[in-house]
Amino acid sequence: MIRLEGRVSMRLCLECDGPNPEYKCQDCFGSELHCSTCILSVHAHHPLHRLQKWNGQYFERISLKALGLRIQLGHITGRQCVNPHRAFNDDFVIIDIFGIHEVSLDFCGCAIAESRMQQLLRMSLFPSTTSDPKTAATFRVLEQYHLLSFESKISAYEFYHGLRRMSDNTGLLLIKDRYESFMRMIREWRHLKMLKRSGQGHDPKGVEATAQGECAVLCPACPHPGKNLPDNWKDAPRRWLYGLFLAIDANFRLKRKAVSNDSVDPSLSSGWAYFVEDEAYKGFLDSNSDNTQEKSTCSSHNAVNMADTKSNRGLAATGLGTVDCARHNMKRPNAVGDLQKGERYVNMDYLFFSTLRHTVIDTLNVSYDIACQWHKKLWHRMSTFPVSMHLLPTFKTISFFVPKFHLPAHIEECQTSFSFNFKSGVGRTDGEAPERGWANINPVASSTKEMGPGARRDTLDDYFGDSNWKKVVKLGHTMLHKMKDALPERQDHHEALDDLEEGLRGEYSAALAQWREQVEAWERDPAKPNPFERRAETVTMASVRLELARDDQNDIQTGTCLALHEDCTPSVLISTGLELEEQQRRMKADRAGLRVHATDNQEGKMLQRNNTLQRRIDTWTKLQELYMPSLAALRVSESSVSGGIATAVATPETVKLWLPSQIGKTAPCDTRLQTIEWKLRYAQAHDALRSLRSNLRAQTAILKYKDRNLRGQGANTRARNTLKAVEARLEAAASTYERAHKALVVLAPLLNQIGWHSSLRPLNRADIRSMTDLLWGESEGTRKLSWIWNMRGAAPDEMDKDNALEGEYFFFVLEASSLRARAMRWAEEVELLKEEMRRILQFFEWDAQCWDERGLEDALHDMDDDDEREGLIAYAKRQASLCRRLAESFRTSWTDTLALADIFNHSLVTQQDMDID
């Protein structure tokens, strides 16, 4: 490096052998020196190279402009115009990959000269303005930044100032600031490249005829009628192969500040690619701004409900909503739109119906992390949309799913009804495609959040287009990798299912046949009972209280009522005692949470609650002694043991209620009272476990939402407050369960209750964890599910031993059905992959034919400019060739694997035929 600072023994000009050459080019290959005359002739074709001149001691920077080099436009390079027109003030700036150059530039002034803008473009120079330009950028620097921004997410500011430092890294030279011009040029460059690649330059009607979504890069593997589907696809026996998989999601990183507006900064391609047409979108949102969004009853959606409280201060958009191709992770046409405040249904509905205008596929599989709630009134909400966006659900088969990663945070019913694992015809789709794409696009948020609305939409459209294209050219490898994974999995699961069913034949064959019949009926008609739902415990406090009330009613009607008080039966007495116990727990928690320096108002309210609870306990105690007369002596004995001082300072929450479980064997107690408490405690324990599971799901969902979307102190503080409320409910449910379990342990031997331990175990704090939490020392491969998620339902002694679908029979058959579902999904995955591979190849051929038609010479014979006609033909043929070369490359790489898939498929079919025989 130091050696090259000198002249490296060069004492003669490389071109003319003249003595004392002084000039060296930094950007040419080699370090040869030239004289002043030769350096100009050599660089007539390289006018943007950087030169250095030897001043006798070292090399210093010198420009070609200073040496007298002039760039002539409108003529072949090297020829001078007879009527040259100098650029304004003879001071033209060109931005190139080697830096920012001030050059001497002459426009052609001949009678047949093109406009100055055309002269620049035909020399691969992009003008900053259309009239009297003073700045231009070379095509190669725009192309370089274009690709670099996709790969590194570098901002235009960083790239431009990098070029500026290449021109001068000392600050001693005055480099003219053309940053705003560069921003304008790169935006126009993105737009024009999009139009060129989508074939709009070949449209005889012009760019104005571009249709909505026409510039989007389509997914070749998705079904496109008329492009890659057979003619009889609607009548095919396996129509599920031609279903469209959609995934809906929102991203709150890609926000935009409230700067500029649409009138100052309109989009260059409003609705031509991935974003919806903004004027119609905002108009619809404004007309439906008063619609209230119903809150979800599913625990997973606390996070979504919290999105409505998301602060939008200083923001014009809090994020983006999108609809993606769920199996190949590509953005769909007219499926992206800004979110104004949270993830509202009205926004997501519009994007959903907007993108479906581009397809006539009648089998839709829609994945959304809140699908269980969102789909409920979807068709009712559709009635408010323009007729052009309406679907006909009666003529479509539409299934709704929750992505697999999000599903564990939902309630138990959702985990079977909206699971990809149990629905037929979906293969191994997981629905998480949008989540994978956000990681790639999120880094541009730091740049796009400062842009105006039009610039941001155009920029993100370009990023989405590049992301789609990269996935298209990688489909050969991606599909091959998926097929290689799916083939052995299909074989292994098929063999495992055969082994399990063989083992279940005989004793469990009737149950297995009955269960399979139920599964197949549900697969044909989802309205039928879902056989994959576990037989969960149905007993609740409410159901037990209703049962006891009916028993009391029956006693009254038959004249066998043994109530000792007209307003209080034994069941009412024990039920009220449990209510008082819960009030004591709440009072204790509230008193612990009260600040040391509480206000008078807080202390007053606490004292009022204290007095009310004490009066209720006193009243209940008097009624209790009617049914449990031995308690009076027991209380006196307890009081004398604890001492008068302790009694004097006792608070209502510390008063011992002496329920039958607290008496145990220390005093006689009516067996009927013990039985009533047993029933209530058993239900109370199951209620508490349900509360634990529900709140753990909510906690998981909120933590995921917080980590993914929330930034800033205010938003995180609100989320922490929500989490604290959930943690308080978890603590309350755990405390309630522990009391109920303790009571059951005491009452069980008194009532000869057995078998209940299998479903109601002692609760440790380590047991209170979500489905995905790991204990210390556990890994994903060794983790065990907490027992609270494995509830079997009623105790074994309460099960109907004659019913083959209860108890151990139920779980054997459930495992067989789950294994059958997994085997079917892998078999479907192989078939879907084969169909997608076929569609990809057919799509490329269709696309190639489209380019062939665009490049037909007969279609372009009316053009006056032969050079432009040849360019149109050449580009069309190049694009057609590219499509066919991609198809041939994919076909070659897939041949062996597809042949293996056919062999596996033949062996499976043969084995199935043998089983039938």
Short mmCIF file of C-alpha atoms in Angstrom, two decimals, residues 401-735:
data_model
loop_
_atom_site.label_atom_id
_atom_site.label_comp_id
_atom_site.label_asym_id
_atom_site.label_seq_id
_atom_site.Cartn_x
_atom_site.Cartn_y
_atom_site.Cartn_z
CA PHE A 401 -56.97 -21.16 11.08
CA VAL A 402 -54.74 -19.80 13.83
CA PRO A 403 -50.98 -20.00 13.10
CA LYS A 404 -49.28 -22.86 14.90
CA PHE A 405 -46.92 -20.72 16.97
CA HIS A 406 -49.78 -18.54 18.21
CA LEU A 407 -52.22 -21.39 18.84
CA PRO A 408 -51.03 -22.48 22.33
CA ALA A 409 -51.99 -19.05 23.69
CA HIS A 410 -55.64 -19.59 22.70
CA ILE A 411 -58.37 -21.28 24.70
CA GLU A 412 -58.72 -25.06 24.44
CA GLU A 413 -61.63 -24.93 22.00
CA CYS A 414 -59.59 -22.86 19.53
CA GLN A 415 -56.67 -25.26 19.74
CA THR A 416 -58.65 -27.94 17.95
CA SER A 417 -61.22 -26.00 15.93
CA PHE A 418 -58.66 -23.65 14.34
CA SER A 419 -55.65 -25.95 14.16
CA PHE A 420 -53.82 -26.72 10.92
CA ASN A 421 -53.01 -30.13 12.40
CA PHE A 422 -56.55 -31.50 12.31
CA LYS A 423 -58.12 -30.00 9.17
CA SER A 424 -57.81 -32.02 5.97
CA GLY A 425 -56.35 -30.60 2.79
CA VAL A 426 -53.81 -28.22 4.34
CA GLY A 427 -50.68 -30.36 4.51
CA ARG A 428 -48.04 -29.09 6.91
CA THR A 429 -48.85 -25.41 6.50
CA ASP A 430 -48.12 -23.50 9.71
CA GLY A 431 -49.56 -20.06 8.86
CA GLU A 432 -46.55 -18.18 10.25
CA ALA A 433 -45.27 -16.91 6.89
CA PRO A 434 -45.67 -13.16 7.60
CA GLU A 435 -43.69 -13.45 10.83
CA ARG A 436 -40.68 -14.74 8.90
CA GLY A 437 -40.81 -11.84 6.47
CA TRP A 438 -40.88 -9.05 9.04
CA ALA A 439 -37.30 -9.68 10.15
CA ASN A 440 -36.09 -8.79 6.65
CA ILE A 441 -38.13 -5.61 6.22
CA ASN A 442 -38.02 -4.18 9.77
CA PRO A 443 -34.54 -2.56 9.41
CA VAL A 444 -35.90 -0.10 6.81
CA ALA A 445 -38.29 1.34 9.42
CA SER A 446 -35.67 3.85 10.58
CA SER A 447 -35.70 5.38 7.08
CA THR A 448 -39.31 4.99 6.00
CA LYS A 449 -40.78 6.42 9.21
CA GLU A 450 -39.37 9.83 8.26
CA MET A 451 -40.74 9.76 4.69
CA GLY A 452 -43.85 11.35 3.30
CA PRO A 453 -46.81 9.07 2.58
CA GLY A 454 -46.18 8.60 -1.15
CA ALA A 455 -42.43 8.07 -0.88
CA ARG A 456 -42.91 5.52 1.89
CA ARG A 457 -45.51 3.52 -0.03
CA ASP A 458 -43.38 3.52 -3.19
CA THR A 459 -40.28 2.47 -1.26
CA LEU A 460 -41.98 -0.34 0.63
CA ASP A 461 -43.66 -1.52 -2.57
CA ASP A 462 -40.18 -1.83 -4.07
CA TYR A 463 -38.84 -3.75 -1.06
CA PHE A 464 -41.80 -6.14 -1.14
CA GLY A 465 -41.29 -6.68 -4.86
CA ASP A 466 -37.62 -7.53 -4.37
CA SER A 467 -38.48 -9.87 -1.49
CA ASN A 468 -40.97 -11.69 -3.71
CA TRP A 469 -38.49 -11.94 -6.57
CA LYS A 470 -35.76 -13.38 -4.37
CA LYS A 471 -38.19 -16.05 -3.18
CA VAL A 472 -39.22 -16.79 -6.78
CA VAL A 473 -35.66 -17.50 -7.96
CA LYS A 474 -35.05 -19.63 -4.84
CA LEU A 475 -38.18 -21.74 -5.31
CA GLY A 476 -36.11 -24.46 -6.95
CA HIS A 477 -34.08 -25.00 -3.79
CA THR A 478 -36.93 -24.24 -1.39
CA MET A 479 -39.39 -26.73 -2.89
CA LEU A 480 -36.71 -29.40 -3.23
CA HIS A 481 -35.75 -29.01 0.44
CA LYS A 482 -39.40 -29.23 1.53
CA MET A 483 -40.00 -32.34 -0.56
CA LYS A 484 -36.90 -34.07 0.79
CA ASP A 485 -38.15 -33.40 4.32
CA ALA A 486 -41.72 -34.46 3.60
CA LEU A 487 -41.08 -37.80 1.88
CA PRO A 488 -39.45 -39.65 4.83
CA GLU A 489 -41.87 -38.04 7.27
CA ARG A 490 -44.81 -39.32 5.24
CA GLN A 491 -43.33 -42.82 5.20
CA ASP A 492 -42.47 -42.83 8.92
CA HIS A 493 -45.88 -41.56 10.04
CA HIS A 494 -47.69 -44.02 7.79
CA GLU A 495 -45.73 -46.92 9.29
CA ALA A 496 -46.24 -45.63 12.85
CA LEU A 497 -49.98 -45.37 12.24
CA ASP A 498 -50.11 -48.92 10.90
CA ASP A 499 -48.21 -50.20 13.94
CA LEU A 500 -50.48 -48.39 16.41
CA GLU A 501 -53.71 -49.46 14.71
CA GLU A 502 -52.45 -53.04 14.61
CA GLY A 503 -51.85 -52.88 18.34
CA LEU A 504 -55.30 -51.43 19.02
CA ARG A 505 -57.17 -54.05 17.05
CA GLY A 506 -59.14 -56.49 19.12
CA GLU A 507 -60.01 -54.94 22.46
CA TYR A 508 -60.12 -51.38 21.06
CA SER A 509 -61.19 -52.07 17.46
CA ALA A 510 -64.81 -51.01 18.02
CA ALA A 511 -63.76 -47.78 19.71
CA LEU A 512 -61.21 -47.11 16.97
CA ALA A 513 -63.78 -47.65 14.22
CA GLN A 514 -66.29 -45.42 16.00
CA TRP A 515 -63.71 -42.70 16.52
CA ARG A 516 -62.53 -42.80 12.90
CA GLU A 517 -66.12 -42.48 11.77
CA GLN A 518 -66.52 -39.38 13.96
CA VAL A 519 -63.26 -37.89 12.64
CA GLU A 520 -64.23 -38.42 9.00
CA ALA A 521 -67.69 -36.97 9.64
CA TRP A 522 -66.11 -33.86 11.20
CA GLU A 523 -63.66 -33.54 8.29
CA ARG A 524 -66.57 -33.59 5.85
CA ASP A 525 -68.68 -31.19 7.92
CA PRO A 526 -66.94 -28.97 10.53
CA ALA A 527 -70.34 -28.26 12.07
CA LYS A 528 -70.31 -31.80 13.50
CA PRO A 529 -68.81 -32.35 17.00
CA ASN A 530 -65.05 -31.98 16.98
CA PRO A 531 -63.63 -35.40 17.96
CA PHE A 532 -60.18 -33.97 18.71
CA GLU A 533 -61.44 -31.98 21.70
CA ARG A 534 -60.38 -33.67 24.88
CA ARG A 535 -63.10 -34.73 27.28
CA ALA A 536 -62.33 -31.98 29.71
CA GLU A 537 -63.84 -31.64 33.15
CA THR A 538 -67.30 -30.09 32.88
CA VAL A 539 -68.00 -29.66 36.58
CA THR A 540 -68.05 -26.04 37.74
CA MET A 541 -69.09 -24.19 40.87
CA ALA A 542 -72.14 -22.90 39.01
CA SER A 543 -73.21 -26.41 37.93
CA VAL A 544 -72.73 -27.84 41.43
CA ARG A 545 -74.71 -24.98 43.02
CA LEU A 546 -77.48 -25.62 40.49
CA GLU A 547 -77.44 -29.32 41.34
CA LEU A 548 -77.66 -28.58 45.09
CA ALA A 549 -80.48 -26.10 44.56
CA ARG A 550 -82.41 -28.73 42.61
CA ASP A 551 -81.86 -31.21 45.44
CA ASP A 552 -83.28 -28.66 47.89
CA GLN A 553 -86.26 -28.10 45.58
CA ASN A 554 -86.88 -31.85 45.43
CA ASP A 555 -86.70 -32.13 49.23
CA ILE A 556 -89.26 -29.37 49.61
CA GLN A 557 -91.62 -30.97 47.09
CA THR A 558 -91.34 -34.41 48.69
CA GLY A 559 -91.56 -33.07 52.25
CA THR A 560 -88.15 -34.43 53.27
CA CYS A 561 -86.49 -31.06 53.74
CA LEU A 562 -84.43 -31.02 56.96
CA ALA A 563 -83.55 -27.32 56.93
CA LEU A 564 -83.24 -25.83 60.43
CA HIS A 565 -83.76 -22.28 59.16
CA GLU A 566 -86.36 -21.10 56.70
CA ASP A 567 -83.86 -19.05 54.69
CA CYS A 568 -80.80 -21.28 54.91
CA THR A 569 -80.49 -24.89 53.80
CA PRO A 570 -77.27 -26.88 54.41
CA SER A 571 -76.16 -26.31 50.81
CA VAL A 572 -76.72 -22.54 51.12
CA LEU A 573 -74.79 -22.54 54.39
CA ILE A 574 -71.68 -24.23 52.96
CA SER A 575 -71.83 -22.27 49.68
CA THR A 576 -72.03 -19.00 51.62
CA GLY A 577 -69.09 -20.12 53.77
CA LEU A 578 -66.95 -20.58 50.65
CA GLU A 579 -67.97 -17.11 49.45
CA LEU A 580 -66.91 -15.62 52.77
CA GLU A 581 -63.61 -17.47 52.54
CA GLU A 582 -63.00 -15.88 49.11
CA GLN A 583 -63.88 -12.42 50.46
CA GLN A 584 -61.38 -12.96 53.27
CA ARG A 585 -58.69 -13.75 50.69
CA ARG A 586 -59.46 -10.60 48.70
CA MET A 587 -59.52 -8.46 51.85
CA LYS A 588 -56.15 -9.83 52.88
CA ALA A 589 -54.65 -9.18 49.41
CA ASP A 590 -56.05 -5.64 49.29
CA ARG A 591 -54.78 -4.82 52.76
CA ALA A 592 -51.31 -6.09 51.80
CA GLY A 593 -51.38 -3.95 48.66
CA LEU A 594 -52.47 -0.79 50.48
CA ARG A 595 -49.65 1.74 50.76
CA VAL A 596 -48.15 2.46 54.18
CA HIS A 597 -49.20 6.10 53.92
CA ALA A 598 -52.72 5.50 52.67
CA THR A 599 -55.06 8.44 52.25
CA ASP A 600 -58.03 8.98 54.51
CA ASN A 601 -60.33 8.06 51.66
CA GLN A 602 -58.57 4.72 51.15
CA GLU A 603 -58.58 3.92 54.84
CA GLY A 604 -62.26 4.84 55.05
CA LYS A 605 -63.24 2.49 52.24
CA MET A 606 -61.15 -0.31 53.71
CA LEU A 607 -62.81 0.14 57.10
CA GLN A 608 -66.28 0.04 55.53
CA ARG A 609 -65.45 -3.22 53.76
CA ASN A 610 -63.99 -4.53 57.02
CA ASN A 611 -67.21 -3.81 58.92
CA THR A 612 -69.44 -5.29 56.19
CA LEU A 613 -67.45 -8.52 56.09
CA GLN A 614 -67.47 -8.79 59.88
CA ARG A 615 -71.26 -8.41 59.98
CA ARG A 616 -71.70 -11.08 57.29
CA ILE A 617 -69.43 -13.49 59.21
CA ASP A 618 -71.31 -12.87 62.47
CA THR A 619 -74.67 -13.55 60.81
CA TRP A 620 -73.36 -16.65 59.06
CA THR A 621 -71.82 -17.96 62.30
CA LYS A 622 -75.19 -17.91 64.07
CA LEU A 623 -76.76 -19.93 61.25
CA GLN A 624 -73.79 -22.30 61.21
CA GLU A 625 -74.26 -23.20 64.87
CA LEU A 626 -77.81 -24.41 64.10
CA TYR A 627 -76.36 -27.17 61.89
CA MET A 628 -73.10 -27.63 63.76
CA PRO A 629 -73.92 -27.12 67.49
CA SER A 630 -70.55 -28.46 68.62
CA LEU A 631 -68.87 -25.39 67.11
CA ALA A 632 -69.82 -23.14 70.02
CA ALA A 633 -67.69 -25.16 72.42
CA LEU A 634 -64.95 -25.46 69.80
CA ARG A 635 -64.79 -21.71 69.31
CA VAL A 636 -64.64 -21.10 73.07
CA SER A 637 -61.84 -23.62 73.36
CA GLU A 638 -59.96 -22.03 70.43
CA SER A 639 -60.37 -18.59 71.97
CA SER A 640 -59.01 -19.65 75.33
CA VAL A 641 -55.99 -21.29 73.71
CA SER A 642 -55.14 -18.30 71.50
CA GLY A 643 -55.64 -15.77 74.28
CA GLY A 644 -57.84 -12.76 74.69
CA ILE A 645 -55.31 -10.29 73.28
CA ALA A 646 -55.18 -12.03 69.91
CA THR A 647 -58.95 -12.13 69.75
CA ALA A 648 -59.19 -8.43 70.48
CA VAL A 649 -57.04 -7.44 67.51
CA ALA A 650 -58.42 -10.07 65.08
CA THR A 651 -59.58 -8.76 61.72
CA PRO A 652 -62.40 -10.29 59.65
CA GLU A 653 -59.97 -11.87 57.16
CA THR A 654 -58.26 -13.81 59.98
CA VAL A 655 -61.44 -15.23 61.52
CA LYS A 656 -61.54 -19.03 61.25
CA LEU A 657 -64.82 -20.12 59.66
CA TRP A 658 -64.75 -23.74 60.82
CA LEU A 659 -66.09 -25.32 57.67
CA PRO A 660 -66.42 -29.14 57.77
CA SER A 661 -62.96 -29.54 56.21
CA GLN A 662 -61.45 -27.34 58.94
CA ILE A 663 -63.07 -29.41 61.68
CA GLY A 664 -61.97 -32.77 60.33
CA LYS A 665 -62.11 -35.35 63.13
CA THR A 666 -61.72 -32.89 65.98
CA ALA A 667 -65.50 -32.57 66.44
CA PRO A 668 -68.60 -34.35 65.15
CA CYS A 669 -70.03 -33.05 61.87
CA ASP A 670 -73.01 -34.05 59.75
CA THR A 671 -71.91 -36.23 56.83
CA ARG A 672 -74.29 -34.39 54.56
CA LEU A 673 -72.47 -31.09 55.23
CA GLN A 674 -69.16 -32.80 54.48
CA THR A 675 -70.56 -34.17 51.21
CA ILE A 676 -71.84 -30.76 50.17
CA GLU A 677 -68.45 -29.16 50.83
CA TRP A 678 -66.72 -32.00 48.94
CA LYS A 679 -68.80 -31.32 45.85
CA LEU A 680 -68.24 -27.58 46.06
CA ARG A 681 -64.51 -27.92 46.73
CA TYR A 682 -64.11 -30.38 43.85
CA ALA A 683 -65.76 -27.89 41.51
CA GLN A 684 -63.81 -25.00 43.04
CA ALA A 685 -60.52 -26.77 42.34
CA HIS A 686 -61.41 -27.32 38.68
CA ASP A 687 -62.58 -23.73 38.33
CA ALA A 688 -59.26 -22.56 39.73
CA LEU A 689 -57.31 -24.76 37.29
CA ARG A 690 -59.32 -23.38 34.37
CA SER A 691 -58.54 -19.87 35.58
CA LEU A 692 -54.85 -20.75 35.81
CA ARG A 693 -54.76 -22.07 32.26
CA SER A 694 -56.72 -19.14 30.85
CA ASN A 695 -54.54 -16.53 32.50
CA LEU A 696 -51.33 -18.34 31.55
CA ARG A 697 -52.45 -18.21 27.93
CA ALA A 698 -53.22 -14.51 28.30
CA GLN A 699 -49.82 -13.91 29.90
CA THR A 700 -48.04 -15.72 27.05
CA ALA A 701 -49.95 -13.76 24.42
CA ILE A 702 -49.26 -10.40 26.07
CA LEU A 703 -45.55 -11.16 26.47
CA LYS A 704 -45.29 -12.14 22.78
CA TYR A 705 -47.17 -9.03 21.72
CA LYS A 706 -45.07 -6.80 23.98
CA ASP A 707 -41.79 -8.21 22.68
CA ARG A 708 -42.87 -8.03 19.06
CA ASN A 709 -44.65 -4.69 18.83
CA LEU A 710 -44.17 -2.36 21.77
CA ARG A 711 -41.42 0.23 21.90
CA GLY A 712 -41.11 3.21 24.21
CA GLN A 713 -41.60 3.77 27.92
CA GLY A 714 -45.31 4.60 27.79
CA ALA A 715 -46.38 1.55 25.81
CA ASN A 716 -44.24 -0.80 27.90
CA THR A 717 -45.57 0.69 31.13
CA ARG A 718 -49.14 0.02 30.04
CA ALA A 719 -48.18 -3.52 29.08
CA ARG A 720 -46.52 -4.08 32.47
CA ASN A 721 -49.68 -2.92 34.23
CA THR A 722 -51.69 -5.40 32.18
CA LEU A 723 -49.23 -8.15 33.08
CA LYS A 724 -49.48 -7.26 36.77
CA ALA A 725 -53.24 -7.68 36.61
CA VAL A 726 -52.82 -11.10 34.99
CA GLU A 727 -50.24 -12.11 37.60
CA ALA A 728 -52.65 -11.09 40.37
CA ARG A 729 -55.34 -13.34 38.85
CA LEU A 730 -52.82 -16.18 38.62
CA GLU A 731 -51.94 -15.74 42.28
CA ALA A 732 -55.62 -15.71 43.25
CA ALA A 733 -56.37 -18.86 41.25
CA ALA A 734 -53.37 -20.67 42.75
CA SER A 735 -54.43 -19.68 46.28
#
